[in-house]
Amino acid sequence: MLDYPALAAVACVAREGSFERAAERLGITPSAVSQRVRALEERLGSILIVRGQPCVATELGHRLCAHVDQVQLLEAELAPALALPMDAPVTLRIAVNSDSIATWFPQAAADFARATGYLLDFMIEDEEVTANRLRSGEVLAAVSADPGTVQGCKTVELGSLEYQACCSPDFAARHFPDGVTEESLSRAPCLRFERRDGLQARWARESHGLALNGPMHWVPSTYGFLNFALAGMAWGMHPAMISRPLVEQGLLVELTPNTPLRVKLYWTVTRLHASALKTLTDAVRRGAAEKLLQ
């Protein structure tokens, strides 16, 4: 049998990033946390935590953290039937892209939290890679743009999040006086969320048949995108739920009117027999049905 106090120590160090913060959460000394982690590593013959600033879990460490999360969730399901008190609220770790967090997902999360009393720990990732967090065992569920099968999980289509290529009127006048051309795209500064963000290049390719090779500002924030665009620093792809009212007010303009880009989103959740996951899935599907394009 696995040593669950030691597993809890490994999971807490991985979540908190240090032995000191893990000790505070567990109510024991950093030395005790270190002893538990080291004892489990020696028993398994494998490193579970890479010591550093911050400390990070190895691949096996991530798998054990996922196991701890699932055990805690199942124990929470049993607690009412056994009349057992819960030491602390259960936390579900899920991966969601930043644009969903900024638009349609909060209502779904609030509905779930209100119905269950559970807590949520969000990993914010680009929608193209959130499913990888599920495959690695780091999260129990994910909103992603990946319809592919994840072993041990089920995937449902949610709908599409619509984007608009926007900038400020002043920026458009300076950089796109003749509209979007190969030359203007190569000169106009563009916003990009991170290295894996391909929305701007996809829009240029699908809407105009052009490759995007212009200068880039790297801004890992949905509202950072918006504020920098409003300030006239660059153009970028914005969720239409946020940008459309600003376009109507004249604060933003579309680079090319009526050329939205749609990103299809999926909900992938582990096949664990826990009512909380069903409640979460139901809340996510309702929220998507109300806000996303179907």
PDB file of C-alpha atoms in Angstrom:
ATOM      1  CA  MET A   1       0.000   0.000   0.000  1.00  0.00           C
ATOM      2  CA  LEU A   2       1.098   3.549  -0.641  1.00  0.00           C
ATOM      3  CA  ASP A   3       2.003   5.856   2.224  1.00  0.00           C
ATOM      4  CA  TYR A   4      -0.714   8.514   1.912  1.00  0.00           C
ATOM      5  CA  PRO A   5       0.776  11.069   4.344  1.00  0.00           C
ATOM      6  CA  ALA A   6       3.930  10.891   2.218  1.00  0.00           C
ATOM      7  CA  LEU A   7       1.890  11.179  -0.972  1.00  0.00           C
ATOM      8  CA  ALA A   8       0.116  14.216   0.457  1.00  0.00           C
ATOM      9  CA  ALA A   9       3.516  15.781   1.188  1.00  0.00           C
ATOM     10  CA  VAL A  10       4.699  15.174  -2.388  1.00  0.00           C
ATOM     11  CA  ALA A  11       1.487  16.649  -3.811  1.00  0.00           C
ATOM     12  CA  CYS A  12       1.665  19.683  -1.537  1.00  0.00           C
ATOM     13  CA  VAL A  13       5.295  20.436  -2.437  1.00  0.00           C
ATOM     14  CA  ALA A  14       4.432  20.132  -6.126  1.00  0.00           C
ATOM     15  CA  ARG A  15       1.453  22.473  -5.735  1.00  0.00           C
ATOM     16  CA  GLU A  16       3.116  25.048  -3.479  1.00  0.00           C
ATOM     17  CA  GLY A  17       6.550  25.000  -5.115  1.00  0.00           C
ATOM     18  CA  SER A  18       8.560  24.741  -1.893  1.00  0.00           C
ATOM     19  CA  PHE A  19       8.943  22.562   1.185  1.00  0.00           C
ATOM     20  CA  GLU A  20       8.412  25.569   3.455  1.00  0.00           C
ATOM     21  CA  ARG A  21       5.023  26.534   1.978  1.00  0.00           C
ATOM     22  CA  ALA A  22       3.986  22.871   1.888  1.00  0.00           C
ATOM     23  CA  ALA A  23       4.829  22.624   5.598  1.00  0.00           C
ATOM     24  CA  GLU A  24       2.613  25.622   6.331  1.00  0.00           C
ATOM     25  CA  ARG A  25      -0.292  24.053   4.442  1.00  0.00           C
ATOM     26  CA  LEU A  26       0.128  20.661   6.123  1.00  0.00           C
ATOM     27  CA  GLY A  27       0.738  22.068   9.606  1.00  0.00           C
ATOM     28  CA  ILE A  28       4.055  20.272  10.080  1.00  0.00           C
ATOM     29  CA  THR A  29       7.711  21.284   9.901  1.00  0.00           C
ATOM     30  CA  PRO A  30       9.663  21.578   6.635  1.00  0.00           C
ATOM     31  CA  SER A  31      11.956  18.848   7.965  1.00  0.00           C
ATOM     32  CA  ALA A  32       8.987  16.493   8.382  1.00  0.00           C
ATOM     33  CA  VAL A  33       7.829  17.248   4.819  1.00  0.00           C
ATOM     34  CA  SER A  34      11.323  16.547   3.505  1.00  0.00           C
ATOM     35  CA  GLN A  35      11.554  13.272   5.445  1.00  0.00           C
ATOM     36  CA  ARG A  36       8.204  12.071   4.075  1.00  0.00           C
ATOM     37  CA  VAL A  37       9.118  12.914   0.496  1.00  0.00           C
ATOM     38  CA  ARG A  38      12.573  11.351   0.783  1.00  0.00           C
ATOM     39  CA  ALA A  39      11.209   8.183   2.410  1.00  0.00           C
ATOM     40  CA  LEU A  40       8.708   7.690  -0.418  1.00  0.00           C
ATOM     41  CA  GLU A  41      11.372   8.349  -3.056  1.00  0.00           C
ATOM     42  CA  GLU A  42      13.647   5.768  -1.438  1.00  0.00           C
ATOM     43  CA  ARG A  43      10.824   3.233  -1.254  1.00  0.00           C
ATOM     44  CA  LEU A  44       9.906   3.731  -4.929  1.00  0.00           C
ATOM     45  CA  GLY A  45      13.507   4.072  -6.082  1.00  0.00           C
ATOM     46  CA  SER A  46      12.716   7.212  -8.066  1.00  0.00           C
ATOM     47  CA  ILE A  47      12.946  10.985  -7.674  1.00  0.00           C
ATOM     48  CA  LEU A  48       9.482  12.528  -7.276  1.00  0.00           C
ATOM     49  CA  ILE A  49      10.386  16.187  -6.640  1.00  0.00           C
ATOM     50  CA  VAL A  50      13.141  18.124  -8.390  1.00  0.00           C
ATOM     51  CA  ARG A  51      14.456  20.475  -5.713  1.00  0.00           C
ATOM     52  CA  GLY A  52      14.806  24.054  -6.886  1.00  0.00           C
ATOM     53  CA  GLN A  53      13.140  27.468  -6.973  1.00  0.00           C
ATOM     54  CA  PRO A  54      10.409  26.440  -7.438  1.00  0.00           C
ATOM     55  CA  CYS A  55      10.342  22.720  -6.681  1.00  0.00           C
ATOM     56  CA  VAL A  56       8.650  20.757  -9.463  1.00  0.00           C
ATOM     57  CA  ALA A  57       7.311  17.233  -9.738  1.00  0.00           C
ATOM     58  CA  THR A  58       8.858  14.659 -12.045  1.00  0.00           C
ATOM     59  CA  GLU A  59       6.666  12.690 -14.460  1.00  0.00           C
ATOM     60  CA  LEU A  60       6.105  10.010 -11.798  1.00  0.00           C
ATOM     61  CA  GLY A  61       5.539  12.749  -9.239  1.00  0.00           C
ATOM     62  CA  HIS A  62       2.779  14.228 -11.407  1.00  0.00           C
ATOM     63  CA  ARG A  63       1.122  10.819 -11.699  1.00  0.00           C
ATOM     64  CA  LEU A  64       1.158  10.388  -7.926  1.00  0.00           C
ATOM     65  CA  CYS A  65      -0.231  13.905  -7.440  1.00  0.00           C
ATOM     66  CA  ALA A  66      -3.086  13.005  -9.787  1.00  0.00           C
ATOM     67  CA  HIS A  67      -3.675   9.832  -7.763  1.00  0.00           C
ATOM     68  CA  VAL A  68      -3.864  11.868  -4.539  1.00  0.00           C
ATOM     69  CA  ASP A  69      -6.380  14.250  -6.130  1.00  0.00           C
ATOM     70  CA  GLN A  70      -8.576  11.360  -7.230  1.00  0.00           C
ATOM     71  CA  VAL A  71      -8.421   9.636  -3.843  1.00  0.00           C
ATOM     72  CA  GLN A  72      -9.375  12.863  -2.043  1.00  0.00           C
ATOM     73  CA  LEU A  73     -12.288  13.344  -4.429  1.00  0.00           C
ATOM     74  CA  LEU A  74     -13.566   9.794  -3.860  1.00  0.00           C
ATOM     75  CA  GLU A  75     -13.151  10.139  -0.093  1.00  0.00           C
ATOM     76  CA  ALA A  76     -15.214  13.339  -0.218  1.00  0.00           C
ATOM     77  CA  GLU A  77     -17.953  11.394  -2.017  1.00  0.00           C
ATOM     78  CA  LEU A  78     -17.999   8.791   0.772  1.00  0.00           C
ATOM     79  CA  ALA A  79     -17.805  11.189   3.715  1.00  0.00           C
ATOM     80  CA  PRO A  80     -21.549  12.027   3.957  1.00  0.00           C
ATOM     81  CA  ALA A  81     -22.593   8.367   3.791  1.00  0.00           C
ATOM     82  CA  LEU A  82     -20.097   7.457   6.522  1.00  0.00           C
ATOM     83  CA  ALA A  83     -20.874  10.576   8.591  1.00  0.00           C
ATOM     84  CA  LEU A  84     -17.194  11.516   8.479  1.00  0.00           C
ATOM     85  CA  PRO A  85     -16.083  15.139   8.792  1.00  0.00           C
ATOM     86  CA  MET A  86     -13.911  16.582   6.029  1.00  0.00           C
ATOM     87  CA  ASP A  87     -10.659  18.153   7.178  1.00  0.00           C
ATOM     88  CA  ALA A  88     -10.773  20.752   4.398  1.00  0.00           C
ATOM     89  CA  PRO A  89     -12.794  21.528   1.263  1.00  0.00           C
ATOM     90  CA  VAL A  90     -11.860  19.417  -1.733  1.00  0.00           C
ATOM     91  CA  THR A  91      -9.992  21.221  -4.504  1.00  0.00           C
ATOM     92  CA  LEU A  92     -10.348  20.177  -8.158  1.00  0.00           C
ATOM     93  CA  ARG A  93      -7.494  21.154 -10.455  1.00  0.00           C
ATOM     94  CA  ILE A  94      -8.532  21.973 -14.018  1.00  0.00           C
ATOM     95  CA  ALA A  95      -6.838  23.504 -17.059  1.00  0.00           C
ATOM     96  CA  VAL A  96      -8.613  26.354 -18.866  1.00  0.00           C
ATOM     97  CA  ASN A  97      -7.415  28.805 -21.493  1.00  0.00           C
ATOM     98  CA  SER A  98      -7.141  32.469 -20.519  1.00  0.00           C
ATOM     99  CA  ASP A  99      -9.792  33.674 -22.984  1.00  0.00           C
ATOM    100  CA  SER A 100     -12.397  31.268 -21.571  1.00  0.00           C
ATOM    101  CA  ILE A 101     -11.552  32.420 -18.036  1.00  0.00           C
ATOM    102  CA  ALA A 102     -12.090  36.018 -19.191  1.00  0.00           C
ATOM    103  CA  THR A 103     -15.418  35.368 -20.922  1.00  0.00           C
ATOM    104  CA  TRP A 104     -17.820  32.447 -20.507  1.00  0.00           C
ATOM    105  CA  PHE A 105     -16.235  30.097 -17.931  1.00  0.00           C
ATOM    106  CA  PRO A 106     -16.650  32.090 -14.664  1.00  0.00           C
ATOM    107  CA  GLN A 107     -20.420  31.568 -14.544  1.00  0.00           C
ATOM    108  CA  ALA A 108     -20.016  27.809 -14.980  1.00  0.00           C
ATOM    109  CA  ALA A 109     -17.367  27.704 -12.247  1.00  0.00           C
ATOM    110  CA  ALA A 110     -19.525  29.795  -9.914  1.00  0.00           C
ATOM    111  CA  ASP A 111     -22.521  27.528 -10.463  1.00  0.00           C
ATOM    112  CA  PHE A 112     -20.403  24.482  -9.630  1.00  0.00           C
ATOM    113  CA  ALA A 113     -18.841  26.027  -6.525  1.00  0.00           C
ATOM    114  CA  ARG A 114     -22.242  27.155  -5.262  1.00  0.00           C
ATOM    115  CA  ALA A 115     -23.734  23.690  -5.780  1.00  0.00           C
ATOM    116  CA  THR A 116     -20.918  21.668  -4.204  1.00  0.00           C
ATOM    117  CA  GLY A 117     -18.824  23.879  -1.918  1.00  0.00           C
ATOM    118  CA  TYR A 118     -15.726  22.524  -3.665  1.00  0.00           C
ATOM    119  CA  LEU A 119     -12.768  24.718  -4.572  1.00  0.00           C
ATOM    120  CA  LEU A 120     -11.149  25.068  -8.000  1.00  0.00           C
ATOM    121  CA  ASP A 121      -7.452  25.391  -8.830  1.00  0.00           C
ATOM    122  CA  PHE A 122      -7.000  26.710 -12.366  1.00  0.00           C
ATOM    123  CA  MET A 123      -4.013  26.085 -14.602  1.00  0.00           C
ATOM    124  CA  ILE A 124      -4.096  28.762 -17.302  1.00  0.00           C
ATOM    125  CA  GLU A 125      -2.807  27.486 -20.628  1.00  0.00           C
ATOM    126  CA  ASP A 126      -3.308  28.101 -24.337  1.00  0.00           C
ATOM    127  CA  GLU A 127      -6.342  26.130 -25.531  1.00  0.00           C
ATOM    128  CA  GLU A 128      -4.109  24.147 -27.893  1.00  0.00           C
ATOM    129  CA  VAL A 129      -2.153  22.551 -25.034  1.00  0.00           C
ATOM    130  CA  THR A 130      -4.529  22.294 -22.057  1.00  0.00           C
ATOM    131  CA  ALA A 131      -5.309  18.662 -22.951  1.00  0.00           C
ATOM    132  CA  ASN A 132      -1.614  17.876 -22.418  1.00  0.00           C
ATOM    133  CA  ARG A 133      -2.043  18.764 -18.756  1.00  0.00           C
ATOM    134  CA  LEU A 134      -4.771  16.138 -18.563  1.00  0.00           C
ATOM    135  CA  ARG A 135      -2.618  13.528 -20.287  1.00  0.00           C
ATOM    136  CA  SER A 136       0.187  14.158 -17.805  1.00  0.00           C
ATOM    137  CA  GLY A 137      -2.205  13.724 -14.876  1.00  0.00           C
ATOM    138  CA  GLU A 138      -1.768  17.271 -13.597  1.00  0.00           C
ATOM    139  CA  VAL A 139      -5.493  18.107 -13.831  1.00  0.00           C
ATOM    140  CA  LEU A 140      -8.823  16.281 -13.635  1.00  0.00           C
ATOM    141  CA  ALA A 141     -10.473  18.158 -16.503  1.00  0.00           C
ATOM    142  CA  ALA A 142      -9.619  20.668 -19.219  1.00  0.00           C
ATOM    143  CA  VAL A 143     -11.132  23.094 -21.712  1.00  0.00           C
ATOM    144  CA  SER A 144      -9.145  22.628 -24.904  1.00  0.00           C
ATOM    145  CA  ALA A 145      -9.162  22.961 -28.674  1.00  0.00           C
ATOM    146  CA  ASP A 146      -8.040  19.347 -28.966  1.00  0.00           C
ATOM    147  CA  PRO A 147     -10.813  16.885 -29.900  1.00  0.00           C
ATOM    148  CA  GLY A 148      -8.429  13.952 -29.637  1.00  0.00           C
ATOM    149  CA  THR A 149      -8.967  11.025 -27.304  1.00  0.00           C
ATOM    150  CA  VAL A 150      -7.266  11.108 -23.908  1.00  0.00           C
ATOM    151  CA  GLN A 151      -6.942   7.697 -22.285  1.00  0.00           C
ATOM    152  CA  GLY A 152      -9.249   7.311 -19.304  1.00  0.00           C
ATOM    153  CA  CYS A 153     -11.221  10.455 -20.191  1.00  0.00           C
ATOM    154  CA  LYS A 154     -14.321  11.475 -22.094  1.00  0.00           C
ATOM    155  CA  THR A 155     -14.533  14.475 -24.410  1.00  0.00           C
ATOM    156  CA  VAL A 156     -17.598  16.557 -25.321  1.00  0.00           C
ATOM    157  CA  GLU A 157     -17.832  19.427 -27.791  1.00  0.00           C
ATOM    158  CA  LEU A 158     -18.771  22.753 -26.178  1.00  0.00           C
ATOM    159  CA  GLY A 159     -19.093  25.188 -29.078  1.00  0.00           C
ATOM    160  CA  SER A 160     -16.912  27.856 -30.650  1.00  0.00           C
ATOM    161  CA  LEU A 161     -15.319  30.964 -29.187  1.00  0.00           C
ATOM    162  CA  GLU A 162     -15.324  33.759 -31.764  1.00  0.00           C
ATOM    163  CA  TYR A 163     -12.390  36.142 -32.193  1.00  0.00           C
ATOM    164  CA  GLN A 164     -11.957  39.477 -33.976  1.00  0.00           C
ATOM    165  CA  ALA A 165      -8.728  40.957 -35.334  1.00  0.00           C
ATOM    166  CA  CYS A 166      -8.797  44.430 -33.774  1.00  0.00           C
ATOM    167  CA  CYS A 167      -6.734  47.517 -33.076  1.00  0.00           C
ATOM    168  CA  SER A 168      -7.342  51.117 -32.116  1.00  0.00           C
ATOM    169  CA  PRO A 169      -8.610  53.544 -34.805  1.00  0.00           C
ATOM    170  CA  ASP A 170      -5.339  55.498 -34.562  1.00  0.00           C
ATOM    171  CA  PHE A 171      -3.259  52.336 -35.002  1.00  0.00           C
ATOM    172  CA  ALA A 172      -5.330  51.343 -38.046  1.00  0.00           C
ATOM    173  CA  ALA A 173      -4.821  54.778 -39.606  1.00  0.00           C
ATOM    174  CA  ARG A 174      -1.052  54.593 -39.058  1.00  0.00           C
ATOM    175  CA  HIS A 175      -0.388  50.982 -40.034  1.00  0.00           C
ATOM    176  CA  PHE A 176      -3.278  49.928 -42.275  1.00  0.00           C
ATOM    177  CA  PRO A 177      -4.246  53.036 -44.310  1.00  0.00           C
ATOM    178  CA  ASP A 178      -4.900  50.822 -47.351  1.00  0.00           C
ATOM    179  CA  GLY A 179      -6.235  47.850 -45.429  1.00  0.00           C
ATOM    180  CA  VAL A 180      -4.512  44.555 -44.720  1.00  0.00           C
ATOM    181  CA  THR A 181      -1.740  43.823 -47.202  1.00  0.00           C
ATOM    182  CA  GLU A 182       1.392  41.698 -47.122  1.00  0.00           C
ATOM    183  CA  GLU A 183       3.474  44.824 -46.536  1.00  0.00           C
ATOM    184  CA  SER A 184       1.269  46.256 -43.772  1.00  0.00           C
ATOM    185  CA  LEU A 185       1.192  42.911 -41.932  1.00  0.00           C
ATOM    186  CA  SER A 186       4.968  42.690 -42.088  1.00  0.00           C
ATOM    187  CA  ARG A 187       5.380  46.142 -40.510  1.00  0.00           C
ATOM    188  CA  ALA A 188       2.528  46.482 -38.016  1.00  0.00           C
ATOM    189  CA  PRO A 189       3.320  45.294 -34.452  1.00  0.00           C
ATOM    190  CA  CYS A 190       1.175  42.363 -33.385  1.00  0.00           C
ATOM    191  CA  LEU A 191       0.176  40.948 -29.985  1.00  0.00           C
ATOM    192  CA  ARG A 192       0.863  37.315 -29.174  1.00  0.00           C
ATOM    193  CA  PHE A 193      -0.126  35.465 -25.995  1.00  0.00           C
ATOM    194  CA  GLU A 194       2.791  33.029 -25.944  1.00  0.00           C
ATOM    195  CA  ARG A 195       5.007  31.025 -28.299  1.00  0.00           C
ATOM    196  CA  ARG A 196       2.276  28.468 -28.989  1.00  0.00           C
ATOM    197  CA  ASP A 197      -0.360  31.110 -29.775  1.00  0.00           C
ATOM    198  CA  GLY A 198      -1.141  30.816 -33.482  1.00  0.00           C
ATOM    199  CA  LEU A 199      -4.425  32.749 -33.686  1.00  0.00           C
ATOM    200  CA  GLN A 200      -2.989  35.860 -35.332  1.00  0.00           C
ATOM    201  CA  ALA A 201      -1.128  33.819 -37.963  1.00  0.00           C
ATOM    202  CA  ARG A 202      -4.197  31.658 -38.553  1.00  0.00           C
ATOM    203  CA  TRP A 203      -6.382  34.743 -39.124  1.00  0.00           C
ATOM    204  CA  ALA A 204      -3.900  36.242 -41.596  1.00  0.00           C
ATOM    205  CA  ARG A 205      -3.694  32.948 -43.473  1.00  0.00           C
ATOM    206  CA  GLU A 206      -7.414  32.087 -43.522  1.00  0.00           C
ATOM    207  CA  SER A 207      -8.798  35.611 -44.063  1.00  0.00           C
ATOM    208  CA  HIS A 208      -6.161  36.964 -46.468  1.00  0.00           C
ATOM    209  CA  GLY A 209      -3.969  34.088 -47.597  1.00  0.00           C
ATOM    210  CA  LEU A 210      -0.929  35.829 -46.109  1.00  0.00           C
ATOM    211  CA  ALA A 211       1.887  34.674 -43.843  1.00  0.00           C
ATOM    212  CA  LEU A 212       2.363  36.680 -40.647  1.00  0.00           C
ATOM    213  CA  ASN A 213       5.976  37.776 -40.155  1.00  0.00           C
ATOM    214  CA  GLY A 214       5.547  41.116 -38.402  1.00  0.00           C
ATOM    215  CA  PRO A 215       7.078  42.309 -35.115  1.00  0.00           C
ATOM    216  CA  MET A 216       5.517  40.765 -31.990  1.00  0.00           C
ATOM    217  CA  HIS A 217       4.727  41.970 -28.494  1.00  0.00           C
ATOM    218  CA  TRP A 218       4.396  39.028 -26.069  1.00  0.00           C
ATOM    219  CA  VAL A 219       1.476  39.595 -23.690  1.00  0.00           C
ATOM    220  CA  PRO A 220       0.267  36.534 -21.681  1.00  0.00           C
ATOM    221  CA  SER A 221      -3.012  38.140 -20.581  1.00  0.00           C
ATOM    222  CA  THR A 222      -6.420  38.419 -22.240  1.00  0.00           C
ATOM    223  CA  TYR A 223      -7.091  41.851 -20.776  1.00  0.00           C
ATOM    224  CA  GLY A 224      -3.474  42.832 -21.409  1.00  0.00           C
ATOM    225  CA  PHE A 225      -4.200  42.182 -25.100  1.00  0.00           C
ATOM    226  CA  LEU A 226      -7.240  44.394 -24.857  1.00  0.00           C
ATOM    227  CA  ASN A 227      -5.582  47.258 -22.978  1.00  0.00           C
ATOM    228  CA  PHE A 228      -2.556  47.368 -25.273  1.00  0.00           C
ATOM    229  CA  ALA A 229      -4.797  47.353 -28.328  1.00  0.00           C
ATOM    230  CA  LEU A 230      -6.896  50.177 -26.876  1.00  0.00           C
ATOM    231  CA  ALA A 231      -3.687  52.108 -26.174  1.00  0.00           C
ATOM    232  CA  GLY A 232      -2.716  51.830 -29.851  1.00  0.00           C
ATOM    233  CA  MET A 233       0.379  49.669 -29.349  1.00  0.00           C
ATOM    234  CA  ALA A 234      -0.477  46.701 -31.605  1.00  0.00           C
ATOM    235  CA  TRP A 235      -3.218  44.611 -33.153  1.00  0.00           C
ATOM    236  CA  GLY A 236      -4.334  41.188 -32.003  1.00  0.00           C
ATOM    237  CA  MET A 237      -7.081  38.577 -31.857  1.00  0.00           C
ATOM    238  CA  HIS A 238      -9.637  39.327 -29.148  1.00  0.00           C
ATOM    239  CA  PRO A 239     -12.608  37.273 -27.935  1.00  0.00           C
ATOM    240  CA  ALA A 240     -15.607  38.854 -29.646  1.00  0.00           C
ATOM    241  CA  MET A 241     -17.537  38.810 -26.356  1.00  0.00           C
ATOM    242  CA  ILE A 242     -15.069  41.449 -25.139  1.00  0.00           C
ATOM    243  CA  SER A 243     -14.115  43.273 -28.333  1.00  0.00           C
ATOM    244  CA  ARG A 244     -17.481  43.594 -30.096  1.00  0.00           C
ATOM    245  CA  PRO A 245     -18.953  46.177 -27.631  1.00  0.00           C
ATOM    246  CA  LEU A 246     -15.759  48.231 -27.974  1.00  0.00           C
ATOM    247  CA  VAL A 247     -15.941  48.067 -31.774  1.00  0.00           C
ATOM    248  CA  GLU A 248     -19.553  49.285 -31.572  1.00  0.00           C
ATOM    249  CA  GLN A 249     -18.389  52.193 -29.380  1.00  0.00           C
ATOM    250  CA  GLY A 250     -15.650  53.108 -31.854  1.00  0.00           C
ATOM    251  CA  LEU A 251     -12.839  52.377 -29.387  1.00  0.00           C
ATOM    252  CA  LEU A 252     -11.583  49.481 -31.499  1.00  0.00           C
ATOM    253  CA  VAL A 253     -11.857  48.672 -35.196  1.00  0.00           C
ATOM    254  CA  GLU A 254     -11.589  45.383 -37.034  1.00  0.00           C
ATOM    255  CA  LEU A 255      -8.592  45.207 -39.344  1.00  0.00           C
ATOM    256  CA  THR A 256     -10.893  43.705 -41.949  1.00  0.00           C
ATOM    257  CA  PRO A 257     -14.612  43.968 -41.098  1.00  0.00           C
ATOM    258  CA  ASN A 258     -16.641  40.779 -40.809  1.00  0.00           C
ATOM    259  CA  THR A 259     -13.716  38.352 -40.800  1.00  0.00           C
ATOM    260  CA  PRO A 260     -14.133  36.597 -37.447  1.00  0.00           C
ATOM    261  CA  LEU A 261     -12.160  33.523 -36.500  1.00  0.00           C
ATOM    262  CA  ARG A 262     -13.841  30.698 -34.622  1.00  0.00           C
ATOM    263  CA  VAL A 263     -12.033  28.302 -32.302  1.00  0.00           C
ATOM    264  CA  LYS A 264     -13.915  25.126 -31.426  1.00  0.00           C
ATOM    265  CA  LEU A 265     -13.623  24.173 -27.755  1.00  0.00           C
ATOM    266  CA  TYR A 266     -13.965  20.812 -26.023  1.00  0.00           C
ATOM    267  CA  TRP A 267     -14.381  19.665 -22.414  1.00  0.00           C
ATOM    268  CA  THR A 268     -12.296  16.627 -21.516  1.00  0.00           C
ATOM    269  CA  VAL A 269     -12.764  15.093 -18.062  1.00  0.00           C
ATOM    270  CA  THR A 270     -11.384  12.015 -16.362  1.00  0.00           C
ATOM    271  CA  ARG A 271     -13.722   9.007 -16.173  1.00  0.00           C
ATOM    272  CA  LEU A 272     -13.766   8.927 -12.387  1.00  0.00           C
ATOM    273  CA  HIS A 273     -17.061   7.897 -10.790  1.00  0.00           C
ATOM    274  CA  ALA A 274     -17.505  11.050  -8.723  1.00  0.00           C
ATOM    275  CA  SER A 275     -20.690  13.083  -8.674  1.00  0.00           C
ATOM    276  CA  ALA A 276     -18.689  16.314  -8.351  1.00  0.00           C
ATOM    277  CA  LEU A 277     -17.162  15.778 -11.794  1.00  0.00           C
ATOM    278  CA  LYS A 278     -20.620  15.231 -13.267  1.00  0.00           C
ATOM    279  CA  THR A 279     -21.863  18.397 -11.566  1.00  0.00           C
ATOM    280  CA  LEU A 280     -18.878  20.314 -12.926  1.00  0.00           C
ATOM    281  CA  THR A 281     -19.391  18.905 -16.423  1.00  0.00           C
ATOM    282  CA  ASP A 282     -23.091  19.811 -16.361  1.00  0.00           C
ATOM    283  CA  ALA A 283     -22.271  23.378 -15.277  1.00  0.00           C
ATOM    284  CA  VAL A 284     -19.626  23.737 -18.003  1.00  0.00           C
ATOM    285  CA  ARG A 285     -21.963  22.434 -20.698  1.00  0.00           C
ATOM    286  CA  ARG A 286     -24.747  24.817 -19.608  1.00  0.00           C
ATOM    287  CA  GLY A 287     -22.381  27.771 -19.594  1.00  0.00           C
ATOM    288  CA  ALA A 288     -21.035  26.878 -23.017  1.00  0.00           C
ATOM    289  CA  ALA A 289     -24.515  26.426 -24.455  1.00  0.00           C
ATOM    290  CA  GLU A 290     -25.465  29.913 -23.273  1.00  0.00           C
ATOM    291  CA  LYS A 291     -22.321  31.793 -24.332  1.00  0.00           C
ATOM    292  CA  LEU A 292     -20.491  29.947 -27.113  1.00  0.00           C
ATOM    293  CA  LEU A 293     -21.505  29.679 -30.763  1.00  0.00           C
ATOM    294  CA  GLN A 294     -23.233  26.369 -31.362  1.00  0.00           C
TER     295      GLN A 294
END
